Amino acid sequence: MPELPEVETIARGVHDRVQGDRVLEVWLGRHSEPFKSSAAEMAKGLQGKYFRAVERRGKHIVCDLGSIPRGKPEAQWIVHLGMTGRLLVTAEDAPIAAHTHARLSLASGRELRFVDPRRFGRLEYRDLNDLKGFTAPGAEPLEVDAKTFAALFRGRRLAVKAALLNQTLLSGVGNIYADESLFRAGIRPRRMAGRLTAAELERLRRALAGVLRQAIKLGGSSVSDYVDANGVRGFFQLEHRVYQRDGQPCRVCGTEIRRVVVGGRSTHYCPQCQR
DNA sequence: CATTTCACCTGGTGGC
DNA sequence: TGCCACCAGGTGAAAT
């Protein structure tokens, strides 16, 4: 489900609703897949902690926690939504959705819940006395400068689409925004990353930042059932130029949009507008 | 090492 | 209606 704009929307929504709130009780489901750290340690660590802040790092949602409401974070709860994960703030008596893996009851009388049918999402608890704070491995697409961006692709022999999806190069780009940014930059997804010209790379960097910013403004893309922390759908899917539009005419030139597989992922492009 | 492929899961859709 | 193949917004391990 979620790429950078969706994760940003959810992180902001959760931040606004839980900042200053305190965890009273923790319930964790019995499926082990979502738990990157031991469930027992996570439950014990979360209990009693205050939410200092909730922020996005790449596709991760990082909750800074402390034993008092303010000050330096003492621990972090890190949520990765995978393909189908949701992080929701609910009333405590709200019905419990199928595939709910974590419920944090809060002093305000609400609950923070993690729901994930496919269980590709991950939850991690970090005690910052033992471990460093979470940092995303790749560059932030909304902050990276032209020189750094170009250096990420230099010498690489894989398709530019695959490079965009590599989270150790850029953090936060997924299948929708890789395709949409390549369309806006006029670059074919199968072009070898290391063979792009300086001008093409700069077009791509700007197209990517532009499409991500616009998507954040519209609350992300709701392709199937994506909703933010308040259960509200996004609207960026209405702005898609190529993603899941194969067989339909290009909105710019009318040529039929094609679907191919690149790096094992569905890839959509306009053979006329993208070279 | 860099790159590619595949497995991990459930659920929705569309064809027969 | 039922059954089945195929597809899905992600990632990391294994293979090449």
PDB file of C-alpha atoms (C1' of nucleotides) in Angstrom:
ATOM      1  CA  MET A   1       0.000   0.000   0.000  1.00  0.00           C
ATOM      2  CA  PRO A   2       2.140   2.791   1.195  1.00  0.00           C
ATOM      3  CA  GLU A   3       4.958   4.749  -0.340  1.00  0.00           C
ATOM      4  CA  LEU A   4       6.480   8.009   0.825  1.00  0.00           C
ATOM      5  CA  PRO A   5       3.392  10.252   0.410  1.00  0.00           C
ATOM      6  CA  GLU A   6       1.044   7.761   2.084  1.00  0.00           C
ATOM      7  CA  VAL A   7       3.491   7.142   4.946  1.00  0.00           C
ATOM      8  CA  GLU A   8       4.001  10.906   5.366  1.00  0.00           C
ATOM      9  CA  THR A   9       0.224  11.439   5.516  1.00  0.00           C
ATOM     10  CA  ILE A  10      -0.217   8.681   8.089  1.00  0.00           C
ATOM     11  CA  ALA A  11       2.751   9.811  10.204  1.00  0.00           C
ATOM     12  CA  ARG A  12       1.433  13.398  10.331  1.00  0.00           C
ATOM     13  CA  GLY A  13      -2.054  12.210  11.216  1.00  0.00           C
ATOM     14  CA  VAL A  14      -0.816   9.921  13.971  1.00  0.00           C
ATOM     15  CA  HIS A  15       1.503  12.636  15.287  1.00  0.00           C
ATOM     16  CA  ASP A  16      -1.353  15.127  15.556  1.00  0.00           C
ATOM     17  CA  ARG A  17      -3.507  12.655  17.430  1.00  0.00           C
ATOM     18  CA  VAL A  18      -1.071  10.961  19.815  1.00  0.00           C
ATOM     19  CA  GLN A  19       1.626  13.521  20.629  1.00  0.00           C
ATOM     20  CA  GLY A  20       1.689  13.908  24.422  1.00  0.00           C
ATOM     21  CA  ASP A  21      -0.488  10.844  24.915  1.00  0.00           C
ATOM     22  CA  ARG A  22       0.677   7.935  27.067  1.00  0.00           C
ATOM     23  CA  VAL A  23       0.590   4.164  26.529  1.00  0.00           C
ATOM     24  CA  LEU A  24      -1.369   2.430  29.284  1.00  0.00           C
ATOM     25  CA  GLU A  25      -1.568  -1.146  28.067  1.00  0.00           C
ATOM     26  CA  VAL A  26      -0.146  -3.110  25.171  1.00  0.00           C
ATOM     27  CA  TRP A  27      -1.742  -6.061  23.407  1.00  0.00           C
ATOM     28  CA  LEU A  28       0.237  -7.904  20.730  1.00  0.00           C
ATOM     29  CA  GLY A  29      -1.104 -10.623  18.435  1.00  0.00           C
ATOM     30  CA  ARG A  30       0.306 -14.111  18.244  1.00  0.00           C
ATOM     31  CA  HIS A  31       1.563 -14.080  14.648  1.00  0.00           C
ATOM     32  CA  SER A  32       5.314 -13.606  14.811  1.00  0.00           C
ATOM     33  CA  GLU A  33       5.940 -12.093  11.339  1.00  0.00           C
ATOM     34  CA  PRO A  34       5.215  -8.447  12.246  1.00  0.00           C
ATOM     35  CA  PHE A  35       7.634  -8.404  15.174  1.00  0.00           C
ATOM     36  CA  LYS A  36      11.190  -7.528  14.305  1.00  0.00           C
ATOM     37  CA  SER A  37      12.120  -7.259  17.973  1.00  0.00           C
ATOM     38  CA  SER A  38      10.873  -9.593  20.687  1.00  0.00           C
ATOM     39  CA  ALA A  39       7.208  -9.039  21.405  1.00  0.00           C
ATOM     40  CA  ALA A  40       7.811  -9.326  25.139  1.00  0.00           C
ATOM     41  CA  GLU A  41      10.459  -6.593  25.078  1.00  0.00           C
ATOM     42  CA  MET A  42       8.238  -4.415  22.886  1.00  0.00           C
ATOM     43  CA  ALA A  43       5.235  -4.723  25.165  1.00  0.00           C
ATOM     44  CA  LYS A  44       7.277  -4.042  28.283  1.00  0.00           C
ATOM     45  CA  GLY A  45       9.123  -1.116  26.705  1.00  0.00           C
ATOM     46  CA  LEU A  46       6.026   0.611  25.318  1.00  0.00           C
ATOM     47  CA  GLN A  47       4.067   0.377  28.528  1.00  0.00           C
ATOM     48  CA  GLY A  48       3.889   3.729  30.330  1.00  0.00           C
ATOM     49  CA  LYS A  49       5.794   5.677  27.651  1.00  0.00           C
ATOM     50  CA  TYR A  50       4.730   9.077  26.316  1.00  0.00           C
ATOM     51  CA  PHE A  51       4.626   9.834  22.580  1.00  0.00           C
ATOM     52  CA  ARG A  52       7.069  12.680  22.013  1.00  0.00           C
ATOM     53  CA  ALA A  53       6.754  12.863  18.217  1.00  0.00           C
ATOM     54  CA  VAL A  54       5.839  10.730  15.204  1.00  0.00           C
ATOM     55  CA  GLU A  55       7.811  11.217  11.991  1.00  0.00           C
ATOM     56  CA  ARG A  56       8.410   9.575   8.630  1.00  0.00           C
ATOM     57  CA  ARG A  57      11.857   8.301   7.594  1.00  0.00           C
ATOM     58  CA  GLY A  58      11.730   6.792   4.125  1.00  0.00           C
ATOM     59  CA  LYS A  59       8.771   4.388   4.336  1.00  0.00           C
ATOM     60  CA  HIS A  60       9.154   3.980   8.100  1.00  0.00           C
ATOM     61  CA  ILE A  61       7.033   5.643  10.760  1.00  0.00           C
ATOM     62  CA  VAL A  62       9.224   6.462  13.754  1.00  0.00           C
ATOM     63  CA  CYS A  63       7.588   7.192  17.106  1.00  0.00           C
ATOM     64  CA  ASP A  64       9.893   8.887  19.625  1.00  0.00           C
ATOM     65  CA  LEU A  65       9.046   7.788  23.163  1.00  0.00           C
ATOM     66  CA  GLY A  66       9.981   8.799  26.683  1.00  0.00           C
ATOM     67  CA  SER A  67       9.073   8.093  30.291  1.00  0.00           C
ATOM     68  CA  ILE A  68       8.149  11.781  30.717  1.00  0.00           C
ATOM     69  CA  PRO A  69       6.242  13.928  28.154  1.00  0.00           C
ATOM     70  CA  ARG A  70       9.226  16.010  26.969  1.00  0.00           C
ATOM     71  CA  GLY A  71      12.958  15.738  26.470  1.00  0.00           C
ATOM     72  CA  LYS A  72      15.369  13.526  24.561  1.00  0.00           C
ATOM     73  CA  PRO A  73      13.759  10.325  23.240  1.00  0.00           C
ATOM     74  CA  GLU A  74      14.568   7.249  25.315  1.00  0.00           C
ATOM     75  CA  ALA A  75      13.110   4.710  22.949  1.00  0.00           C
ATOM     76  CA  GLN A  76      11.524   4.402  19.503  1.00  0.00           C
ATOM     77  CA  TRP A  77       8.665   2.377  18.116  1.00  0.00           C
ATOM     78  CA  ILE A  78       9.221   1.905  14.402  1.00  0.00           C
ATOM     79  CA  VAL A  79       6.378   0.878  12.113  1.00  0.00           C
ATOM     80  CA  HIS A  80       6.796  -0.295   8.528  1.00  0.00           C
ATOM     81  CA  LEU A  81       3.458  -0.835   6.786  1.00  0.00           C
ATOM     82  CA  GLY A  82       4.634  -3.290   4.115  1.00  0.00           C
ATOM     83  CA  MET A  83       2.009  -3.619   1.390  1.00  0.00           C
ATOM     84  CA  THR A  84      -1.223  -3.683   3.372  1.00  0.00           C
ATOM     85  CA  GLY A  85      -0.415  -2.315   6.823  1.00  0.00           C
ATOM     86  CA  ARG A  86      -2.502   0.358   8.534  1.00  0.00           C
ATOM     87  CA  LEU A  87      -1.783   2.418  11.633  1.00  0.00           C
ATOM     88  CA  LEU A  88      -5.035   3.744  13.033  1.00  0.00           C
ATOM     89  CA  VAL A  89      -6.118   5.813  16.004  1.00  0.00           C
ATOM     90  CA  THR A  90      -9.500   4.488  17.142  1.00  0.00           C
ATOM     91  CA  ALA A  91     -11.940   4.746  20.010  1.00  0.00           C
ATOM     92  CA  GLU A  92     -11.136   2.064  22.586  1.00  0.00           C
ATOM     93  CA  ASP A  93     -14.468   0.351  21.962  1.00  0.00           C
ATOM     94  CA  ALA A  94     -14.146   0.408  18.152  1.00  0.00           C
ATOM     95  CA  PRO A  95     -14.637  -3.076  16.644  1.00  0.00           C
ATOM     96  CA  ILE A  96     -11.339  -4.924  16.261  1.00  0.00           C
ATOM     97  CA  ALA A  97     -10.586  -5.438  12.581  1.00  0.00           C
ATOM     98  CA  ALA A  98      -9.415  -8.807  11.270  1.00  0.00           C
ATOM     99  CA  HIS A  99      -5.606  -9.039  11.134  1.00  0.00           C
ATOM    100  CA  THR A 100      -5.052  -6.631  14.019  1.00  0.00           C
ATOM    101  CA  HIS A 101      -1.538  -7.354  15.341  1.00  0.00           C
ATOM    102  CA  ALA A 102      -1.015  -4.605  17.922  1.00  0.00           C
ATOM    103  CA  ARG A 103      -3.231  -2.444  20.136  1.00  0.00           C
ATOM    104  CA  LEU A 104      -1.799   0.280  22.350  1.00  0.00           C
ATOM    105  CA  SER A 105      -4.401   1.667  24.724  1.00  0.00           C
ATOM    106  CA  LEU A 106      -3.761   5.338  25.462  1.00  0.00           C
ATOM    107  CA  ALA A 107      -4.370   7.549  28.481  1.00  0.00           C
ATOM    108  CA  SER A 108      -6.755   9.652  26.344  1.00  0.00           C
ATOM    109  CA  GLY A 109      -9.081   6.651  26.155  1.00  0.00           C
ATOM    110  CA  ARG A 110      -8.309   5.812  22.522  1.00  0.00           C
ATOM    111  CA  GLU A 111      -6.200   3.077  20.929  1.00  0.00           C
ATOM    112  CA  LEU A 112      -3.384   3.073  18.414  1.00  0.00           C
ATOM    113  CA  ARG A 113      -3.782  -0.075  16.290  1.00  0.00           C
ATOM    114  CA  PHE A 114      -1.649  -1.832  13.713  1.00  0.00           C
ATOM    115  CA  VAL A 115      -3.636  -3.898  11.208  1.00  0.00           C
ATOM    116  CA  ASP A 116      -1.997  -5.843   8.368  1.00  0.00           C
ATOM    117  CA  PRO A 117      -3.662  -8.705   6.428  1.00  0.00           C
ATOM    118  CA  ARG A 118      -0.598  -9.812   4.463  1.00  0.00           C
ATOM    119  CA  ARG A 119       1.803  -9.455   7.385  1.00  0.00           C
ATOM    120  CA  PHE A 120       4.564  -7.905   5.271  1.00  0.00           C
ATOM    121  CA  GLY A 121       4.683  -4.968   7.699  1.00  0.00           C
ATOM    122  CA  ARG A 122       7.151  -4.821  10.607  1.00  0.00           C
ATOM    123  CA  LEU A 123       7.150  -3.429  14.126  1.00  0.00           C
ATOM    124  CA  GLU A 124      10.388  -2.730  15.957  1.00  0.00           C
ATOM    125  CA  TYR A 125      11.124  -1.443  19.442  1.00  0.00           C
ATOM    126  CA  ARG A 126      14.469   0.255  20.092  1.00  0.00           C
ATOM    127  CA  ASP A 127      15.733   1.116  23.523  1.00  0.00           C
ATOM    128  CA  LEU A 128      18.010   4.081  22.768  1.00  0.00           C
ATOM    129  CA  ASN A 129      20.188   3.235  25.761  1.00  0.00           C
ATOM    130  CA  ASP A 130      21.321   0.171  23.801  1.00  0.00           C
ATOM    131  CA  LEU A 131      20.811   1.151  20.172  1.00  0.00           C
ATOM    132  CA  LYS A 132      21.200   4.233  17.995  1.00  0.00           C
ATOM    133  CA  GLY A 133      18.114   6.035  16.712  1.00  0.00           C
ATOM    134  CA  PHE A 134      16.637   4.771  13.446  1.00  0.00           C
ATOM    135  CA  THR A 135      18.038   6.217  10.239  1.00  0.00           C
ATOM    136  CA  ALA A 136      16.798   5.321   6.766  1.00  0.00           C
ATOM    137  CA  PRO A 137      19.532   3.754   4.630  1.00  0.00           C
ATOM    138  CA  GLY A 138      19.054   5.868   1.487  1.00  0.00           C
ATOM    139  CA  ALA A 139      18.760   9.560   0.656  1.00  0.00           C
ATOM    140  CA  GLU A 140      15.461  11.401   1.238  1.00  0.00           C
ATOM    141  CA  PRO A 141      14.016  12.155  -2.226  1.00  0.00           C
ATOM    142  CA  LEU A 142      12.582  15.494  -1.045  1.00  0.00           C
ATOM    143  CA  GLU A 143      15.924  16.688   0.333  1.00  0.00           C
ATOM    144  CA  VAL A 144      18.625  15.215  -1.918  1.00  0.00           C
ATOM    145  CA  ASP A 145      20.619  17.746  -3.979  1.00  0.00           C
ATOM    146  CA  ALA A 146      21.456  17.372  -7.687  1.00  0.00           C
ATOM    147  CA  LYS A 147      25.036  16.233  -7.194  1.00  0.00           C
ATOM    148  CA  THR A 148      24.218  13.591  -4.590  1.00  0.00           C
ATOM    149  CA  PHE A 149      21.272  12.348  -6.651  1.00  0.00           C
ATOM    150  CA  ALA A 150      23.401  11.933  -9.790  1.00  0.00           C
ATOM    151  CA  ALA A 151      26.078  10.084  -7.814  1.00  0.00           C
ATOM    152  CA  LEU A 152      23.523   7.479  -6.691  1.00  0.00           C
ATOM    153  CA  PHE A 153      23.049   6.337 -10.299  1.00  0.00           C
ATOM    154  CA  ARG A 154      26.618   6.660 -11.601  1.00  0.00           C
ATOM    155  CA  GLY A 155      28.107   3.437 -12.942  1.00  0.00           C
ATOM    156  CA  ARG A 156      24.999   1.374 -12.238  1.00  0.00           C
ATOM    157  CA  ARG A 157      24.071  -1.214 -14.810  1.00  0.00           C
ATOM    158  CA  LEU A 158      20.505  -1.858 -13.711  1.00  0.00           C
ATOM    159  CA  ALA A 159      17.298  -0.309 -15.069  1.00  0.00           C
ATOM    160  CA  VAL A 160      16.587   3.182 -13.753  1.00  0.00           C
ATOM    161  CA  LYS A 161      13.208   1.937 -12.511  1.00  0.00           C
ATOM    162  CA  ALA A 162      14.935  -0.734 -10.392  1.00  0.00           C
ATOM    163  CA  ALA A 163      17.395   1.885  -9.088  1.00  0.00           C
ATOM    164  CA  LEU A 164      14.512   4.149  -7.991  1.00  0.00           C
ATOM    165  CA  LEU A 165      13.002   1.252  -6.036  1.00  0.00           C
ATOM    166  CA  ASN A 166      16.285   0.412  -4.270  1.00  0.00           C
ATOM    167  CA  GLN A 167      15.784   1.746  -0.737  1.00  0.00           C
ATOM    168  CA  THR A 168      19.511   1.856  -0.020  1.00  0.00           C
ATOM    169  CA  LEU A 169      19.867   4.489  -2.768  1.00  0.00           C
ATOM    170  CA  LEU A 170      16.663   6.494  -2.187  1.00  0.00           C
ATOM    171  CA  SER A 171      14.312   5.922   0.747  1.00  0.00           C
ATOM    172  CA  GLY A 172      10.592   6.042   0.177  1.00  0.00           C
ATOM    173  CA  VAL A 173      10.069   5.537  -3.568  1.00  0.00           C
ATOM    174  CA  GLY A 174       7.776   2.642  -4.480  1.00  0.00           C
ATOM    175  CA  ASN A 175       6.115   1.339  -7.611  1.00  0.00           C
ATOM    176  CA  ILE A 176       3.563   4.116  -8.163  1.00  0.00           C
ATOM    177  CA  TYR A 177       5.898   7.064  -7.754  1.00  0.00           C
ATOM    178  CA  ALA A 178       8.758   5.408  -9.649  1.00  0.00           C
ATOM    179  CA  ASP A 179       6.486   5.053 -12.698  1.00  0.00           C
ATOM    180  CA  GLU A 180       4.895   8.480 -12.305  1.00  0.00           C
ATOM    181  CA  SER A 181       8.215  10.303 -11.887  1.00  0.00           C
ATOM    182  CA  LEU A 182       9.751   8.546 -14.917  1.00  0.00           C
ATOM    183  CA  PHE A 183       6.756   9.604 -17.006  1.00  0.00           C
ATOM    184  CA  ARG A 184       7.044  13.214 -15.883  1.00  0.00           C
ATOM    185  CA  ALA A 185      10.796  13.158 -16.621  1.00  0.00           C
ATOM    186  CA  GLY A 186      10.221  11.571 -20.054  1.00  0.00           C
ATOM    187  CA  ILE A 187      12.520   8.612 -19.351  1.00  0.00           C
ATOM    188  CA  ARG A 188      11.822   4.955 -20.195  1.00  0.00           C
ATOM    189  CA  PRO A 189      11.869   2.690 -17.155  1.00  0.00           C
ATOM    190  CA  ARG A 190      14.268   0.169 -18.760  1.00  0.00           C
ATOM    191  CA  ARG A 191      17.018   2.712 -19.496  1.00  0.00           C
ATOM    192  CA  MET A 192      20.250   1.746 -17.745  1.00  0.00           C
ATOM    193  CA  ALA A 193      20.664   3.994 -14.703  1.00  0.00           C
ATOM    194  CA  GLY A 194      24.355   4.659 -15.354  1.00  0.00           C
ATOM    195  CA  ARG A 195      23.707   5.791 -18.932  1.00  0.00           C
ATOM    196  CA  LEU A 196      21.338   8.665 -18.132  1.00  0.00           C
ATOM    197  CA  THR A 197      22.674  12.116 -19.021  1.00  0.00           C
ATOM    198  CA  ALA A 198      23.190  14.797 -16.381  1.00  0.00           C
ATOM    199  CA  ALA A 199      20.166  16.654 -17.802  1.00  0.00           C
ATOM    200  CA  GLU A 200      17.982  13.541 -17.585  1.00  0.00           C
ATOM    201  CA  LEU A 201      19.054  12.852 -14.008  1.00  0.00           C
ATOM    202  CA  GLU A 202      18.192  16.383 -12.964  1.00  0.00           C
ATOM    203  CA  ARG A 203      14.817  16.155 -14.731  1.00  0.00           C
ATOM    204  CA  LEU A 204      14.187  12.922 -12.854  1.00  0.00           C
ATOM    205  CA  ARG A 205      15.165  14.373  -9.474  1.00  0.00           C
ATOM    206  CA  ARG A 206      12.839  17.341  -9.958  1.00  0.00           C
ATOM    207  CA  ALA A 207      10.001  15.210 -11.354  1.00  0.00           C
ATOM    208  CA  LEU A 208      10.270  12.830  -8.406  1.00  0.00           C
ATOM    209  CA  ALA A 209      10.273  15.598  -5.782  1.00  0.00           C
ATOM    210  CA  GLY A 210       7.400  17.333  -7.591  1.00  0.00           C
ATOM    211  CA  VAL A 211       5.213  14.263  -7.833  1.00  0.00           C
ATOM    212  CA  LEU A 212       5.859  13.321  -4.201  1.00  0.00           C
ATOM    213  CA  ARG A 213       5.034  16.832  -2.953  1.00  0.00           C
ATOM    214  CA  GLN A 214       1.831  16.947  -4.993  1.00  0.00           C
ATOM    215  CA  ALA A 215       0.822  13.503  -3.734  1.00  0.00           C
ATOM    216  CA  ILE A 216       1.413  14.527  -0.105  1.00  0.00           C
ATOM    217  CA  LYS A 217      -0.842  17.558  -0.661  1.00  0.00           C
ATOM    218  CA  LEU A 218      -3.592  15.254  -1.927  1.00  0.00           C
ATOM    219  CA  GLY A 219      -3.219  12.799   0.962  1.00  0.00           C
ATOM    220  CA  GLY A 220      -1.522  10.064  -1.089  1.00  0.00           C
ATOM    221  CA  SER A 221      -2.926   7.562  -3.614  1.00  0.00           C
ATOM    222  CA  SER A 222      -5.811   5.296  -2.640  1.00  0.00           C
ATOM    223  CA  VAL A 223      -5.438   2.432  -5.124  1.00  0.00           C
ATOM    224  CA  SER A 224      -7.495  -0.129  -3.248  1.00  0.00           C
ATOM    225  CA  ASP A 225      -8.156   0.373   0.433  1.00  0.00           C
ATOM    226  CA  TYR A 226      -5.498   2.794   1.616  1.00  0.00           C
ATOM    227  CA  VAL A 227      -6.693   5.200   4.308  1.00  0.00           C
ATOM    228  CA  ASP A 228      -4.825   7.596   6.587  1.00  0.00           C
ATOM    229  CA  ALA A 229      -4.794   7.608  10.410  1.00  0.00           C
ATOM    230  CA  ASN A 230      -8.316   9.050  10.409  1.00  0.00           C
ATOM    231  CA  GLY A 231      -9.648   6.505   7.908  1.00  0.00           C
ATOM    232  CA  VAL A 232      -9.714   9.081   5.064  1.00  0.00           C
ATOM    233  CA  ARG A 233      -8.807   8.155   1.479  1.00  0.00           C
ATOM    234  CA  GLY A 234      -6.226  10.064  -0.579  1.00  0.00           C
ATOM    235  CA  PHE A 235      -6.843  11.604  -4.000  1.00  0.00           C
ATOM    236  CA  PHE A 236      -3.573  11.358  -5.877  1.00  0.00           C
ATOM    237  CA  GLN A 237      -4.774   8.279  -7.784  1.00  0.00           C
ATOM    238  CA  LEU A 238      -6.809  10.743  -9.869  1.00  0.00           C
ATOM    239  CA  GLU A 239      -3.534  12.348 -10.976  1.00  0.00           C
ATOM    240  CA  HIS A 240      -1.827   9.143 -12.132  1.00  0.00           C
ATOM    241  CA  ARG A 241      -0.521   9.497 -15.683  1.00  0.00           C
ATOM    242  CA  VAL A 242       0.642   5.912 -16.248  1.00  0.00           C
ATOM    243  CA  TYR A 243       0.333   3.758 -13.134  1.00  0.00           C
ATOM    244  CA  GLN A 244      -2.276   1.024 -13.780  1.00  0.00           C
ATOM    245  CA  ARG A 245      -3.403   2.850 -16.940  1.00  0.00           C
ATOM    246  CA  ASP A 246      -2.113   0.214 -19.410  1.00  0.00           C
ATOM    247  CA  GLY A 247      -4.308   0.005 -22.494  1.00  0.00           C
ATOM    248  CA  GLN A 248      -5.649   3.519 -21.913  1.00  0.00           C
ATOM    249  CA  PRO A 249      -4.559   6.580 -23.924  1.00  0.00           C
ATOM    250  CA  CYS A 250      -1.723   8.758 -22.617  1.00  0.00           C
ATOM    251  CA  ARG A 251      -3.183  11.948 -21.160  1.00  0.00           C
ATOM    252  CA  VAL A 252      -0.531  13.960 -23.020  1.00  0.00           C
ATOM    253  CA  CYS A 253      -0.249  12.376 -26.507  1.00  0.00           C
ATOM    254  CA  GLY A 254      -3.004   9.755 -26.718  1.00  0.00           C
ATOM    255  CA  THR A 255      -0.640   6.818 -27.316  1.00  0.00           C
ATOM    256  CA  GLU A 256      -1.646   3.608 -25.559  1.00  0.00           C
ATOM    257  CA  ILE A 257       0.072   3.192 -22.163  1.00  0.00           C
ATOM    258  CA  ARG A 258       2.099  -0.032 -21.942  1.00  0.00           C
ATOM    259  CA  ARG A 259       2.683  -2.421 -19.077  1.00  0.00           C
ATOM    260  CA  VAL A 260       5.918  -4.388 -18.842  1.00  0.00           C
ATOM    261  CA  VAL A 261       7.806  -6.084 -16.024  1.00  0.00           C
ATOM    262  CA  VAL A 262      11.032  -4.436 -14.819  1.00  0.00           C
ATOM    263  CA  GLY A 263      12.914  -5.736 -11.817  1.00  0.00           C
ATOM    264  CA  GLY A 264      10.041  -8.110 -11.144  1.00  0.00           C
ATOM    265  CA  ARG A 265       7.524  -5.272 -10.777  1.00  0.00           C
ATOM    266  CA  SER A 266       4.661  -4.092 -12.977  1.00  0.00           C
ATOM    267  CA  THR A 267       5.867  -1.032 -14.847  1.00  0.00           C
ATOM    268  CA  HIS A 268       3.770   1.431 -16.817  1.00  0.00           C
ATOM    269  CA  TYR A 269       4.969   3.940 -19.397  1.00  0.00           C
ATOM    270  CA  CYS A 270       4.088   5.901 -22.525  1.00  0.00           C
ATOM    271  CA  PRO A 271       6.221   4.725 -25.465  1.00  0.00           C
ATOM    272  CA  GLN A 272       5.799   8.124 -27.146  1.00  0.00           C
ATOM    273  CA  CYS A 273       6.462  10.522 -24.243  1.00  0.00           C
ATOM    274  CA  GLN A 274       9.222   8.459 -22.624  1.00  0.00           C
ATOM    275  CA  ARG A 275      12.530   7.840 -24.378  1.00  0.00           C
TER     276      ARG A 275
ATOM    277  C1'  DC B   1      30.366  -6.886  -5.007  1.00  0.00           C
ATOM    278  C1'  DA B   2      26.114  -5.774  -8.052  1.00  0.00           C
ATOM    279  C1'  DT B   3      22.112  -7.452  -9.909  1.00  0.00           C
ATOM    280  C1'  DT B   4      18.120 -10.566 -10.479  1.00  0.00           C
ATOM    281  C1'  DT B   5      14.717 -13.684  -8.854  1.00  0.00           C
ATOM    282  C1'  DC B   6      11.772 -15.499  -5.614  1.00  0.00           C
ATOM    283  C1'  DA B   7       9.366 -16.349  -1.304  1.00  0.00           C
ATOM    284  C1'  DC B   8       6.841 -14.389   2.198  1.00  0.00           C
ATOM    285  C1'  DC B   9       1.096 -13.641   3.073  1.00  0.00           C
ATOM    286  C1'  DT B  10      -4.055 -12.616   2.293  1.00  0.00           C
ATOM    287  C1'  DG B  11      -7.675 -10.976  -0.469  1.00  0.00           C
ATOM    288  C1'  DG B  12      -9.841  -9.087  -4.555  1.00  0.00           C
ATOM    289  C1'  DT B  13     -10.931  -9.648  -9.385  1.00  0.00           C
ATOM    290  C1'  DG B  14     -12.059 -11.630 -13.627  1.00  0.00           C
ATOM    291  C1'  DG B  15     -12.400 -15.761 -16.682  1.00  0.00           C
ATOM    292  C1'  DC B  16     -14.539 -20.098 -17.337  1.00  0.00           C
TER     293       DC B  16
ATOM    294  C1'  DT C   1     -22.364 -19.819  -7.545  1.00  0.00           C
ATOM    295  C1'  DG C   2     -17.789 -21.975  -7.449  1.00  0.00           C
ATOM    296  C1'  DC C   3     -13.152 -22.765  -8.611  1.00  0.00           C
ATOM    297  C1'  DC C   4      -8.819 -21.156 -10.086  1.00  0.00           C
ATOM    298  C1'  DA C   5      -5.166 -18.309 -11.886  1.00  0.00           C
ATOM    299  C1'  DC C   6      -3.351 -14.014 -11.461  1.00  0.00           C
ATOM    300  C1'  DC C   7      -2.412  -9.682  -9.454  1.00  0.00           C
ATOM    301  C1'  DA C   8      -1.341  -6.265  -5.635  1.00  0.00           C
ATOM    302  C1'  DG C   9       1.406  -0.077  -3.034  1.00  0.00           C
ATOM    303  C1'  DG C  10       7.443  -4.025  -0.131  1.00  0.00           C
ATOM    304  C1'  DT C  11      11.507  -6.196   1.183  1.00  0.00           C
ATOM    305  C1'  DG C  12      15.218  -9.217   2.135  1.00  0.00           C
ATOM    306  C1'  DA C  13      17.376 -13.753   1.374  1.00  0.00           C
ATOM    307  C1'  DA C  14      19.148 -16.689  -2.084  1.00  0.00           C
ATOM    308  C1'  DA C  15      20.826 -17.392  -6.538  1.00  0.00           C
ATOM    309  C1'  DT C  16      23.492 -15.797 -10.479  1.00  0.00           C
TER     310       DT C  16
END
